[in-house]
PDB file of C-alpha atoms in Angstrom:
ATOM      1  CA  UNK E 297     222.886  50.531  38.407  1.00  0.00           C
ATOM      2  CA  UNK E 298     223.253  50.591  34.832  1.00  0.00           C
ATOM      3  CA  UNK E 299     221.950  48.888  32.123  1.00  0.00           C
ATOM      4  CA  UNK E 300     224.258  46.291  31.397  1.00  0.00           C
ATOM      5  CA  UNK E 301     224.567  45.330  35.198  1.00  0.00           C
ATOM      6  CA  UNK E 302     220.691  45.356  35.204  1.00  0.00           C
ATOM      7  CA  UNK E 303     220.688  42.701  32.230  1.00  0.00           C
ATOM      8  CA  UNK E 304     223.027  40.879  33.654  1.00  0.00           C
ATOM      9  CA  UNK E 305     220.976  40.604  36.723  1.00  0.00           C
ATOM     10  CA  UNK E 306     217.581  39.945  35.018  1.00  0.00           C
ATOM     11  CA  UNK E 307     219.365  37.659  33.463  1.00  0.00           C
ATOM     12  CA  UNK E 308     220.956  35.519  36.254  1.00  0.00           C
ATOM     13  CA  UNK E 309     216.925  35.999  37.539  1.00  0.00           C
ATOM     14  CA  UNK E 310     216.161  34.164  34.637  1.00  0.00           C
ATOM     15  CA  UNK E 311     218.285  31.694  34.674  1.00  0.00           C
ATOM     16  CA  UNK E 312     217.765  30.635  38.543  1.00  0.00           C
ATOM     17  CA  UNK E 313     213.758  30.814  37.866  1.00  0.00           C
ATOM     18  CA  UNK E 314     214.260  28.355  34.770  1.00  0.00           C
ATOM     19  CA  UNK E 315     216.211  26.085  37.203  1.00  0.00           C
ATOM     20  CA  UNK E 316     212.925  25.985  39.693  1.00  0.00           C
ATOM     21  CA  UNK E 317     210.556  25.473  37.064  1.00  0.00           C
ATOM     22  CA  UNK E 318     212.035  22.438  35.092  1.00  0.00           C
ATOM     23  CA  UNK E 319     212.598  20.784  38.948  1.00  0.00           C
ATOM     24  CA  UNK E 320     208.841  21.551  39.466  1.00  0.00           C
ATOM     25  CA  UNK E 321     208.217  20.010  35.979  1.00  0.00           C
ATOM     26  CA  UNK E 322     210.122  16.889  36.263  1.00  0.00           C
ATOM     27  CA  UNK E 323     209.335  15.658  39.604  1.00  0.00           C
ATOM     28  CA  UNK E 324     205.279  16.151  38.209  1.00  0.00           C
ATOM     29  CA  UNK E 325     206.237  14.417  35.260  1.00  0.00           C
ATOM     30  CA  UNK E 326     208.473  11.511  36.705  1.00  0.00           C
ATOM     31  CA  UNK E 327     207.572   7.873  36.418  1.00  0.00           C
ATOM     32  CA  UNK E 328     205.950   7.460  39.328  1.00  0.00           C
ATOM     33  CA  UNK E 329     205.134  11.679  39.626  1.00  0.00           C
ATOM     34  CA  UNK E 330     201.307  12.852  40.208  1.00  0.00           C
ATOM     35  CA  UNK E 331     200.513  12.528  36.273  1.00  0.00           C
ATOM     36  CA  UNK E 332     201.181   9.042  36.737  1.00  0.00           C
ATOM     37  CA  UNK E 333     198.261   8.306  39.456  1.00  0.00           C
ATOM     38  CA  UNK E 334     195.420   6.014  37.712  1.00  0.00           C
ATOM     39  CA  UNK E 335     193.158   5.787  40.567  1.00  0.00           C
ATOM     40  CA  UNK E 336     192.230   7.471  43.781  1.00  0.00           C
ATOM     41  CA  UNK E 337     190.733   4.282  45.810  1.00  0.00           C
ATOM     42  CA  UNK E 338     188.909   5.006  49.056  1.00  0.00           C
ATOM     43  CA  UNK E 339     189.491   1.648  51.791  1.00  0.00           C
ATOM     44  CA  UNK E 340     186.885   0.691  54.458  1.00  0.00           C
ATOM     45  CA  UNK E 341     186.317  -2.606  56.521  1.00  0.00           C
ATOM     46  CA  UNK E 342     185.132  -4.609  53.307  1.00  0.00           C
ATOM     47  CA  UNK E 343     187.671  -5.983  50.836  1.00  0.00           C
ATOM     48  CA  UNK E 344     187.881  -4.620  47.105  1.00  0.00           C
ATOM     49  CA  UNK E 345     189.461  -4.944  44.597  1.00  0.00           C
ATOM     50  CA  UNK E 346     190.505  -2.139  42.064  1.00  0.00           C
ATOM     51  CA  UNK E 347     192.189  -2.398  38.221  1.00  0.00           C
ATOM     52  CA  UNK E 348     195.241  -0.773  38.638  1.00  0.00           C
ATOM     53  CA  UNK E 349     196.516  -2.537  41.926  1.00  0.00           C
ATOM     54  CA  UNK E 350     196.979  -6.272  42.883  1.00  0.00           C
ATOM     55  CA  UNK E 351     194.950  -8.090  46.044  1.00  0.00           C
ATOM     56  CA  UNK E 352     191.847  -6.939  47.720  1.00  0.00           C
ATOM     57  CA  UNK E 353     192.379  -4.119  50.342  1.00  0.00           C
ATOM     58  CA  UNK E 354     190.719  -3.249  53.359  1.00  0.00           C
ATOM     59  CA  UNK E 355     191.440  -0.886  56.372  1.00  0.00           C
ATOM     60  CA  UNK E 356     190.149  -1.023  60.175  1.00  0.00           C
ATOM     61  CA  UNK E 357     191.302  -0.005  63.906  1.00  0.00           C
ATOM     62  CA  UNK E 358     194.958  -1.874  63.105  1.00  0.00           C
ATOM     63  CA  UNK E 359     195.348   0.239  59.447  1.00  0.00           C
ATOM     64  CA  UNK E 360     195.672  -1.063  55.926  1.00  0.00           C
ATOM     65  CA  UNK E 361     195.691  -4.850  55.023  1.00  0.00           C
ATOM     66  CA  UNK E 362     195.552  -6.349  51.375  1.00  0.00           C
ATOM     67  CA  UNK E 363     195.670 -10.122  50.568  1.00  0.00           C
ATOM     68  CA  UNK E 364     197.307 -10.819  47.564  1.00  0.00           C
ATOM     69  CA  UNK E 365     196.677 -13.187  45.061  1.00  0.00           C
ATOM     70  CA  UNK E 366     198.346 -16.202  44.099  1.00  0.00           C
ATOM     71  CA  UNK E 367     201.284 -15.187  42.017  1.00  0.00           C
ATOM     72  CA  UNK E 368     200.876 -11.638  43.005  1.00  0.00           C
ATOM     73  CA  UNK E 369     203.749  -9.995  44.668  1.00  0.00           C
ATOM     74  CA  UNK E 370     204.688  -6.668  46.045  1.00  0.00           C
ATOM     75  CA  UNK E 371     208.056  -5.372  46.907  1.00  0.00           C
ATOM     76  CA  UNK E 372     207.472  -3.064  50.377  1.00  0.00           C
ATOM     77  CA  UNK E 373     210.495  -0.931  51.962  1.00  0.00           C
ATOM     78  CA  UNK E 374     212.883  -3.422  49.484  1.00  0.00           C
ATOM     79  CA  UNK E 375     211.136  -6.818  51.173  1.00  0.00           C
ATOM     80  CA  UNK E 376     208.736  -9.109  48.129  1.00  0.00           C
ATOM     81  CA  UNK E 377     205.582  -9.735  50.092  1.00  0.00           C
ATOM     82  CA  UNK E 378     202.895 -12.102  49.084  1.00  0.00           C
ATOM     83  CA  UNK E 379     199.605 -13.379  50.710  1.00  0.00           C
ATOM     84  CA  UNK E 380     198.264 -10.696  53.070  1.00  0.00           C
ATOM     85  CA  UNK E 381     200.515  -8.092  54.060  1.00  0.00           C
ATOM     86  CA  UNK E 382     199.772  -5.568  56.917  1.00  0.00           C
ATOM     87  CA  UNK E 383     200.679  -1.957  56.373  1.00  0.00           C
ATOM     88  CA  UNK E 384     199.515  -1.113  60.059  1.00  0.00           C
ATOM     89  CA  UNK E 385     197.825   2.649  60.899  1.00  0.00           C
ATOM     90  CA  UNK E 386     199.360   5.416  58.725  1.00  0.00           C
ATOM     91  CA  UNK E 387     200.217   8.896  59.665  1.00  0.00           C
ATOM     92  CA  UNK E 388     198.265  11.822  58.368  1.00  0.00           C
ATOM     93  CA  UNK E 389     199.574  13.033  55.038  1.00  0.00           C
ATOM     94  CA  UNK E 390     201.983   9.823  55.518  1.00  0.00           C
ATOM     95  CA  UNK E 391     202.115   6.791  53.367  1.00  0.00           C
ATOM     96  CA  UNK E 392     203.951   4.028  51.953  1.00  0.00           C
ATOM     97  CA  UNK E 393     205.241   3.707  48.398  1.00  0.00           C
ATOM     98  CA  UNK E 394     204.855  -0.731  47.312  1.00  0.00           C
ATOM     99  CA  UNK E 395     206.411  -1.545  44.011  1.00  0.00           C
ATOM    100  CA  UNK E 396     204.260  -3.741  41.719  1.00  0.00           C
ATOM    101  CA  UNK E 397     206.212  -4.678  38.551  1.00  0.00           C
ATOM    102  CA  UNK E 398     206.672  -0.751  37.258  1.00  0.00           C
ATOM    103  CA  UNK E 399     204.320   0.997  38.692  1.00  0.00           C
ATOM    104  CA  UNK E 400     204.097   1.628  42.167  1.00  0.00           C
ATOM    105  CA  UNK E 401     200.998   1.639  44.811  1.00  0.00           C
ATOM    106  CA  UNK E 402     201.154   4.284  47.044  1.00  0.00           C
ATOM    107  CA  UNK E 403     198.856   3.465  50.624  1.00  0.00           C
ATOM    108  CA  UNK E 404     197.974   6.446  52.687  1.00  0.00           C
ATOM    109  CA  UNK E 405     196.208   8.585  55.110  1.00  0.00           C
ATOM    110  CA  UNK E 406     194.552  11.769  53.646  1.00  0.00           C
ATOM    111  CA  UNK E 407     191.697  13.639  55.399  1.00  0.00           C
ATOM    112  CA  UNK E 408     191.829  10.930  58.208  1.00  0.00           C
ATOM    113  CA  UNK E 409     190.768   8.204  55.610  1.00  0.00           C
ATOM    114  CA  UNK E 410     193.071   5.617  53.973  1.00  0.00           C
ATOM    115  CA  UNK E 411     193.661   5.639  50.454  1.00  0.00           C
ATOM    116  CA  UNK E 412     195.307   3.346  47.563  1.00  0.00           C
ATOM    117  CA  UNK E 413     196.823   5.631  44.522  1.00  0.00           C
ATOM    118  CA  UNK E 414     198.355   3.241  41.873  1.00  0.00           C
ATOM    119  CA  UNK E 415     200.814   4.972  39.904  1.00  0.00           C
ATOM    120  CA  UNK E 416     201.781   3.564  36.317  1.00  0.00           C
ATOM    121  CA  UNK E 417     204.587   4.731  34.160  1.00  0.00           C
ATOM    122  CA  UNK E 418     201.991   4.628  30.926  1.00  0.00           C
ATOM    123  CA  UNK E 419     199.281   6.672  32.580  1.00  0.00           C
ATOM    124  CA  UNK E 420     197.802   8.806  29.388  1.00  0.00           C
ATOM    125  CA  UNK E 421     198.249  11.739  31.717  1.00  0.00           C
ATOM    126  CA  UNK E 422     201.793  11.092  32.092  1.00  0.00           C
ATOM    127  CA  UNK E 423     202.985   9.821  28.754  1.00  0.00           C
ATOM    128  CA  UNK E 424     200.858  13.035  26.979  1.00  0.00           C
ATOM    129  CA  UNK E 425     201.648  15.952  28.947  1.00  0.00           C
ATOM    130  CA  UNK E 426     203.920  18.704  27.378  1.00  0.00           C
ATOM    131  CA  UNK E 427     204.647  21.398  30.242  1.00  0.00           C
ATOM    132  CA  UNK E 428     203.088  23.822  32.432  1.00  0.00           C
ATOM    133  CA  UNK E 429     202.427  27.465  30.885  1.00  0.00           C
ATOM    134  CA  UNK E 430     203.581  30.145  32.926  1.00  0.00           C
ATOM    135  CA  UNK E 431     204.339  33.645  33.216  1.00  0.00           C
ATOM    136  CA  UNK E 432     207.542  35.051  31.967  1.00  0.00           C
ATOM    137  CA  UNK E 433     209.191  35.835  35.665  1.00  0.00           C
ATOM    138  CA  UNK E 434     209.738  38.999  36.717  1.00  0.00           C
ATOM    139  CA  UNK E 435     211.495  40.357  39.858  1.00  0.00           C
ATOM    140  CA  UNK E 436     209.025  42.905  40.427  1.00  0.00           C
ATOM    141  CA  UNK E 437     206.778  39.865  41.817  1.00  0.00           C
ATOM    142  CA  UNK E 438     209.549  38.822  44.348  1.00  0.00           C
ATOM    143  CA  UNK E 439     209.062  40.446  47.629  1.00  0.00           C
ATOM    144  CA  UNK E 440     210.561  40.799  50.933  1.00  0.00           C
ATOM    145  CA  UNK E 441     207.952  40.251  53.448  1.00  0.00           C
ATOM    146  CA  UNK E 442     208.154  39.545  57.411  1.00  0.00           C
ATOM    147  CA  UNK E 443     207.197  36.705  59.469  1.00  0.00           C
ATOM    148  CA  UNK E 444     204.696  36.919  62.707  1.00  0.00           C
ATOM    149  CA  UNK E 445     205.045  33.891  64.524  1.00  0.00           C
ATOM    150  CA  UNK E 446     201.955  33.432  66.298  1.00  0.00           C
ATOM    151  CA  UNK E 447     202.055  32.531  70.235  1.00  0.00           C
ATOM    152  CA  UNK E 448     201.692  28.959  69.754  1.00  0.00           C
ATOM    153  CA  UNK E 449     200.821  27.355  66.909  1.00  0.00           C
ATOM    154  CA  UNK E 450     197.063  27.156  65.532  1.00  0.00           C
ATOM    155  CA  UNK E 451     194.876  24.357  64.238  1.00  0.00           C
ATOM    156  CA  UNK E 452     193.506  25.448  60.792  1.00  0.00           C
ATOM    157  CA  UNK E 453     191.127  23.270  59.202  1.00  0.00           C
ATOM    158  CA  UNK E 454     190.931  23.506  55.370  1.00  0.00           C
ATOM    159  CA  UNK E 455     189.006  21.976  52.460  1.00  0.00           C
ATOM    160  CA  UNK E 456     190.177  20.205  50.028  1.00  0.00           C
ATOM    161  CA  UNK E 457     189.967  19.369  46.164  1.00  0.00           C
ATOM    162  CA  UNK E 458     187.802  16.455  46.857  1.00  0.00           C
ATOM    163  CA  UNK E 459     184.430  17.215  47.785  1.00  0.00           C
ATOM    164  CA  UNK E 460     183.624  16.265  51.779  1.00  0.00           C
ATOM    165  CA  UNK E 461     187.359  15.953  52.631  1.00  0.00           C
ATOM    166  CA  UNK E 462     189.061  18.186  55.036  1.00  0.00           C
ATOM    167  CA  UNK E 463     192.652  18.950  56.071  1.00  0.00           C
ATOM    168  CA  UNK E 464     194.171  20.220  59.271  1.00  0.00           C
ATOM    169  CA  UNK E 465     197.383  22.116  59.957  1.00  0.00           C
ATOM    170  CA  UNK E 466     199.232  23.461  62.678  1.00  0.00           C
ATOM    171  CA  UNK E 467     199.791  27.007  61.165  1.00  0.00           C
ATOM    172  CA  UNK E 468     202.833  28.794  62.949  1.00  0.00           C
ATOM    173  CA  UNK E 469     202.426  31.977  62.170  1.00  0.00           C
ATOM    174  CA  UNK E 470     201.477  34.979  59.379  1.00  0.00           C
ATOM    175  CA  UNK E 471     204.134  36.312  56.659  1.00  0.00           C
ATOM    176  CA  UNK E 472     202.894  40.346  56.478  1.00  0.00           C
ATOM    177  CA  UNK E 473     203.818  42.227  53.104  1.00  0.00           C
ATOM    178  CA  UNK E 474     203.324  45.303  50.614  1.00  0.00           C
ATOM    179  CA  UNK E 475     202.141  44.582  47.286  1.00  0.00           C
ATOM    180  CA  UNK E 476     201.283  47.299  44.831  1.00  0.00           C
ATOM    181  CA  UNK E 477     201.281  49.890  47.829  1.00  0.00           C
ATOM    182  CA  UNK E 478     199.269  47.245  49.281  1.00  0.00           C
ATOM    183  CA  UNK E 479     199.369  45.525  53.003  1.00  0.00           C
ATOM    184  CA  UNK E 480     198.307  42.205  52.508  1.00  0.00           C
ATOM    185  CA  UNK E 481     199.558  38.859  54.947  1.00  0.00           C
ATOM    186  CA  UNK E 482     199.288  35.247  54.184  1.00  0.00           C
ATOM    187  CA  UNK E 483     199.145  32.301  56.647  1.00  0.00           C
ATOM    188  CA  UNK E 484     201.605  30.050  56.910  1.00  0.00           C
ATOM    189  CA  UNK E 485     201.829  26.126  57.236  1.00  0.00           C
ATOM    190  CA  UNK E 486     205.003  24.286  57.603  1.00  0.00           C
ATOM    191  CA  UNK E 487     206.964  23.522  54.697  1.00  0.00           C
ATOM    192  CA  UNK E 488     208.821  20.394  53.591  1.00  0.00           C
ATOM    193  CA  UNK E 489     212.175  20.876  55.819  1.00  0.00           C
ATOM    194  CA  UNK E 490     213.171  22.340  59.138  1.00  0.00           C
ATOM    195  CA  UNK E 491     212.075  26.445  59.399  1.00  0.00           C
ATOM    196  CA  UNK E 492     210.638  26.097  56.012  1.00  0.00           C
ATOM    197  CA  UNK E 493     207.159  27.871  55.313  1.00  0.00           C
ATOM    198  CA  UNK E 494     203.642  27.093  52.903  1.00  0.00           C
ATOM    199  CA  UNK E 495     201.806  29.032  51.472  1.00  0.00           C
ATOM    200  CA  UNK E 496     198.210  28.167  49.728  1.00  0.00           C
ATOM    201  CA  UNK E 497     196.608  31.193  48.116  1.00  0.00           C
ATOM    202  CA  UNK E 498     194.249  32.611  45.350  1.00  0.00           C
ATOM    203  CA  UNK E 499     194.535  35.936  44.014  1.00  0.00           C
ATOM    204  CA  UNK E 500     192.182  37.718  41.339  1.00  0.00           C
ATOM    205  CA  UNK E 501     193.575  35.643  38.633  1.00  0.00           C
ATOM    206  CA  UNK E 502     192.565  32.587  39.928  1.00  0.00           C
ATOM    207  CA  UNK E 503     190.184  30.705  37.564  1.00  0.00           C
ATOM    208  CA  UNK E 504     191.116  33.459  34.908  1.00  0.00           C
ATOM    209  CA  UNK E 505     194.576  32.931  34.137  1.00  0.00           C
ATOM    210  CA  UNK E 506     195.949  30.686  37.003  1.00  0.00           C
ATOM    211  CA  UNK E 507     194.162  27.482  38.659  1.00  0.00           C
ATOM    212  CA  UNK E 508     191.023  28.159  40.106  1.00  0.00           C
ATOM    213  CA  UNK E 509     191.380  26.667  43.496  1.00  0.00           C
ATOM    214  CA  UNK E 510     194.792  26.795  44.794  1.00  0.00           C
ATOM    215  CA  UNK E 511     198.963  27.660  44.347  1.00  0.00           C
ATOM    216  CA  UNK E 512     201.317  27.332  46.499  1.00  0.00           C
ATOM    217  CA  UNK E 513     204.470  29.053  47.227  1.00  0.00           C
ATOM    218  CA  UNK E 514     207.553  27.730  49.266  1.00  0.00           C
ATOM    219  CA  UNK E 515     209.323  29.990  51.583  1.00  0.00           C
ATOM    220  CA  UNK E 516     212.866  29.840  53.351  1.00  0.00           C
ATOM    221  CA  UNK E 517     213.236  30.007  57.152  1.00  0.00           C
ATOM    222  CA  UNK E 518     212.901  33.339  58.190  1.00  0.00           C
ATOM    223  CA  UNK E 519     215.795  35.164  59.080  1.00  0.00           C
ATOM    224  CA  UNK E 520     216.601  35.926  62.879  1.00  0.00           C
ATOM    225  CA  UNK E 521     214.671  39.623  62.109  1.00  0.00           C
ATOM    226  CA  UNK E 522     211.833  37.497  60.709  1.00  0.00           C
ATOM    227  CA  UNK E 523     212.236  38.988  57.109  1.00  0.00           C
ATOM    228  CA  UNK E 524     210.974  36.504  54.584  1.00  0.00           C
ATOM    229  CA  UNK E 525     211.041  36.273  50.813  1.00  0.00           C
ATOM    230  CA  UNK E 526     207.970  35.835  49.158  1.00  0.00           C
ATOM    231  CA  UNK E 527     208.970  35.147  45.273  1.00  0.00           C
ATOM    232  CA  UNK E 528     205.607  34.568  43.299  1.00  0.00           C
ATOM    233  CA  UNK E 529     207.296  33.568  40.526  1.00  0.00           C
ATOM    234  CA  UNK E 530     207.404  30.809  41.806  1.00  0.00           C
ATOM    235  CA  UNK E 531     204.001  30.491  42.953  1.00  0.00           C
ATOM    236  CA  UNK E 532     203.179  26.802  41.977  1.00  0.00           C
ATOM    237  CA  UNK E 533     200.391  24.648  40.700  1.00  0.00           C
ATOM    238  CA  UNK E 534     199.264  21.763  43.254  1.00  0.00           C
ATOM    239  CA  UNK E 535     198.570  18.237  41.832  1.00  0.00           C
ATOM    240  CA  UNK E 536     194.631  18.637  41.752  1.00  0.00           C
ATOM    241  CA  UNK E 537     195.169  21.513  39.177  1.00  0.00           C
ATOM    242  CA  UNK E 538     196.125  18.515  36.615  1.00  0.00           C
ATOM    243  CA  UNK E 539     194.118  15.687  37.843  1.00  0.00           C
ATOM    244  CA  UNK E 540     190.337  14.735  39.637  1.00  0.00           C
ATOM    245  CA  UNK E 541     192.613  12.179  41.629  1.00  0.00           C
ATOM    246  CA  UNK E 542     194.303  14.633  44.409  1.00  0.00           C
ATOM    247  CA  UNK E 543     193.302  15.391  47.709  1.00  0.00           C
ATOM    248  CA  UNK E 544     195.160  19.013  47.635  1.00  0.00           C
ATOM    249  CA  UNK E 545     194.564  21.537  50.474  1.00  0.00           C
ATOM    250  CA  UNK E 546     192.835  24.547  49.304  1.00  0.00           C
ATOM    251  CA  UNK E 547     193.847  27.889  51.158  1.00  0.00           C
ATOM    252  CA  UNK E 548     192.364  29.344  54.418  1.00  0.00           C
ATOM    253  CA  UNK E 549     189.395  32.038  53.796  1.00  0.00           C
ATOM    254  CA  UNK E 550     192.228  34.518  54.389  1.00  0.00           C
ATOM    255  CA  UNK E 551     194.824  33.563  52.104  1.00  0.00           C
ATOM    256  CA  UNK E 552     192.332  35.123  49.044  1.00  0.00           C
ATOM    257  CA  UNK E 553     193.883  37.829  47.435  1.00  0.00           C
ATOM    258  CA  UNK E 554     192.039  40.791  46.135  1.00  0.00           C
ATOM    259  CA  UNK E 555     195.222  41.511  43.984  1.00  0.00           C
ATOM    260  CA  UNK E 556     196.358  39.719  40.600  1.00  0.00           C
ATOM    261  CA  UNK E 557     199.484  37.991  41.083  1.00  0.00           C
ATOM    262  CA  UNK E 558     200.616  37.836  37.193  1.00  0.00           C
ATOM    263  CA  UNK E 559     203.348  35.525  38.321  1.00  0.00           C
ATOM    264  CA  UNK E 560     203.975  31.297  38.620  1.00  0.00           C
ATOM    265  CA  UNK E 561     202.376  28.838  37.111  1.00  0.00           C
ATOM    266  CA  UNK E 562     199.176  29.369  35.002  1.00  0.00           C
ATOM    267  CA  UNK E 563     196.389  26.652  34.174  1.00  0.00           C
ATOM    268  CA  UNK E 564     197.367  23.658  33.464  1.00  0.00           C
ATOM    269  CA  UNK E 565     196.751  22.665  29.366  1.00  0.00           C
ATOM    270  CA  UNK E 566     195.354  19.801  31.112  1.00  0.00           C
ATOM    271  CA  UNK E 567     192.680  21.887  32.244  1.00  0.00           C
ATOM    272  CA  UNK E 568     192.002  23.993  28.922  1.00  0.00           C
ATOM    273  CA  UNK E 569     195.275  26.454  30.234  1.00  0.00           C
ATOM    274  CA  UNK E 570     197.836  27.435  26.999  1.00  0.00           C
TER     275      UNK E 570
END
């Protein structure tokens, strides 16, 4: 190869790596993204009230209910509802989105417990942040890797960023790899679209350079061999590494690295990163 095709390349690298990161950056950033959340609001069988979001709420056997004041409206799936509105019993890791004014009041299921998470446009999160840091990428961190499925799928309970809580996934299978001469494997969860992979790790740079509790890192379906590409660069921070108000996932005992990955996303300035 020589050494104008291999600019060219690291180039085009580059170029495709800037594209991921600003699409991780604006979706954080967006009106209604993560760094607009103003309150993480725990619902049981009494009624409260909470400053950021109209009505009292409550939850029970039949799911989510809020009564609304007089005057108070929210706009649910495109319908204004006033007066007490039933969201009925949520999905895990599902929710609803209600628009109040302009910000929006996301209801949900996290952990098995439901939660309100108003999320305002003006949040000082939001309206200060100015970008992730991260490391300048490099292809050397993207490798090819191979997918184990595993005979059926198994139930992997995790912790999570807030204290008591716990998640569960179905994890499909293990994605086995060379690092640095290195055999290391990660397991999987399902990712957001059909064949799609997750991965939650920590490597040796976590809490040194990168977030201390989690990234994540998106894979592609497996091809039909089961080779998989595992491209750190894009290793990603979660919500929870900007804000006390997520419910992230932290990675299986198993997904710890003993290696630095010196790739992705590195603290947040929100967290004392730069």
């Amino acid at each position: 190869m020589t050494t104008e095709a291999t600019t060219t390349d690291l180039h085009a690298f580059t170029e495709t790596w800037l594209e991921w990161y600003r699409s991780q950056e604006a979706r954080l950033a967006a009106p209604h993204g993560f760094l607009a959340v103003t309150g993480l609001h725990w619902l049981d069988d009494r009624p409260q009230r909470f400053p950021d979001a109209p009505g009292a709420w409550h939850t029970g056997p039949e799911g989510v209910v809020v009564d609304l004041d007089e005057g108070e409206e929210l706009v649910v799936d495109g319908t204004p509802v006033r007066g007490e509105h039933r969201f009925g019993v949520l999905p895990e890791r599902g929710g609803v989105d209600a628009v109040w004014g302009d910000a929006v009041i996301e209801v949900a299921k996290r952990g098995g417990q439901d939660i309100v998470r108003p999320r305002h446009p003006d949040a000082p999160l939001r309206t200060a942040f100015t970008g992730t840091p991260a490391y300048t990428p490099d292809p050397r961190w993207a490798v090819t890797g191979r997918y184990i499925p595993f005979d059926s799928p198994r139930p992997t309970t995790v912790g999570a960023a807030v204290e008591g809580l716990e998640h569960v996934y179905d994890a499909p299978g293990r994605v086995e790899f060379e690092l640095d001469g290195r055999s290391l494997s990660l397991t999987a969860f399902p990712g957001h679209g059909a064949g799609r992979l997750l991965v939650l790790f920590t490597d040796a740079t976590s809490g040194v350079t990168t977030y201390a509790a989690n990234r994540s890192l998106a894979l592609d379906p497996p091809a039909a061999d089961g080779t998989v590409v595992l491209d750190f660069n894009r290793a990603a921070n979660l919500p929870c590494a900007y804000t006390d108000l997520a419910t992230c996932p932290l990675p299986p005992a198993e997904n710890r690295l003993p290696v630095a990955i010196e790739a992705g996303q590195k603290i947040p300035r929100e967290r004392g990163g730069s």
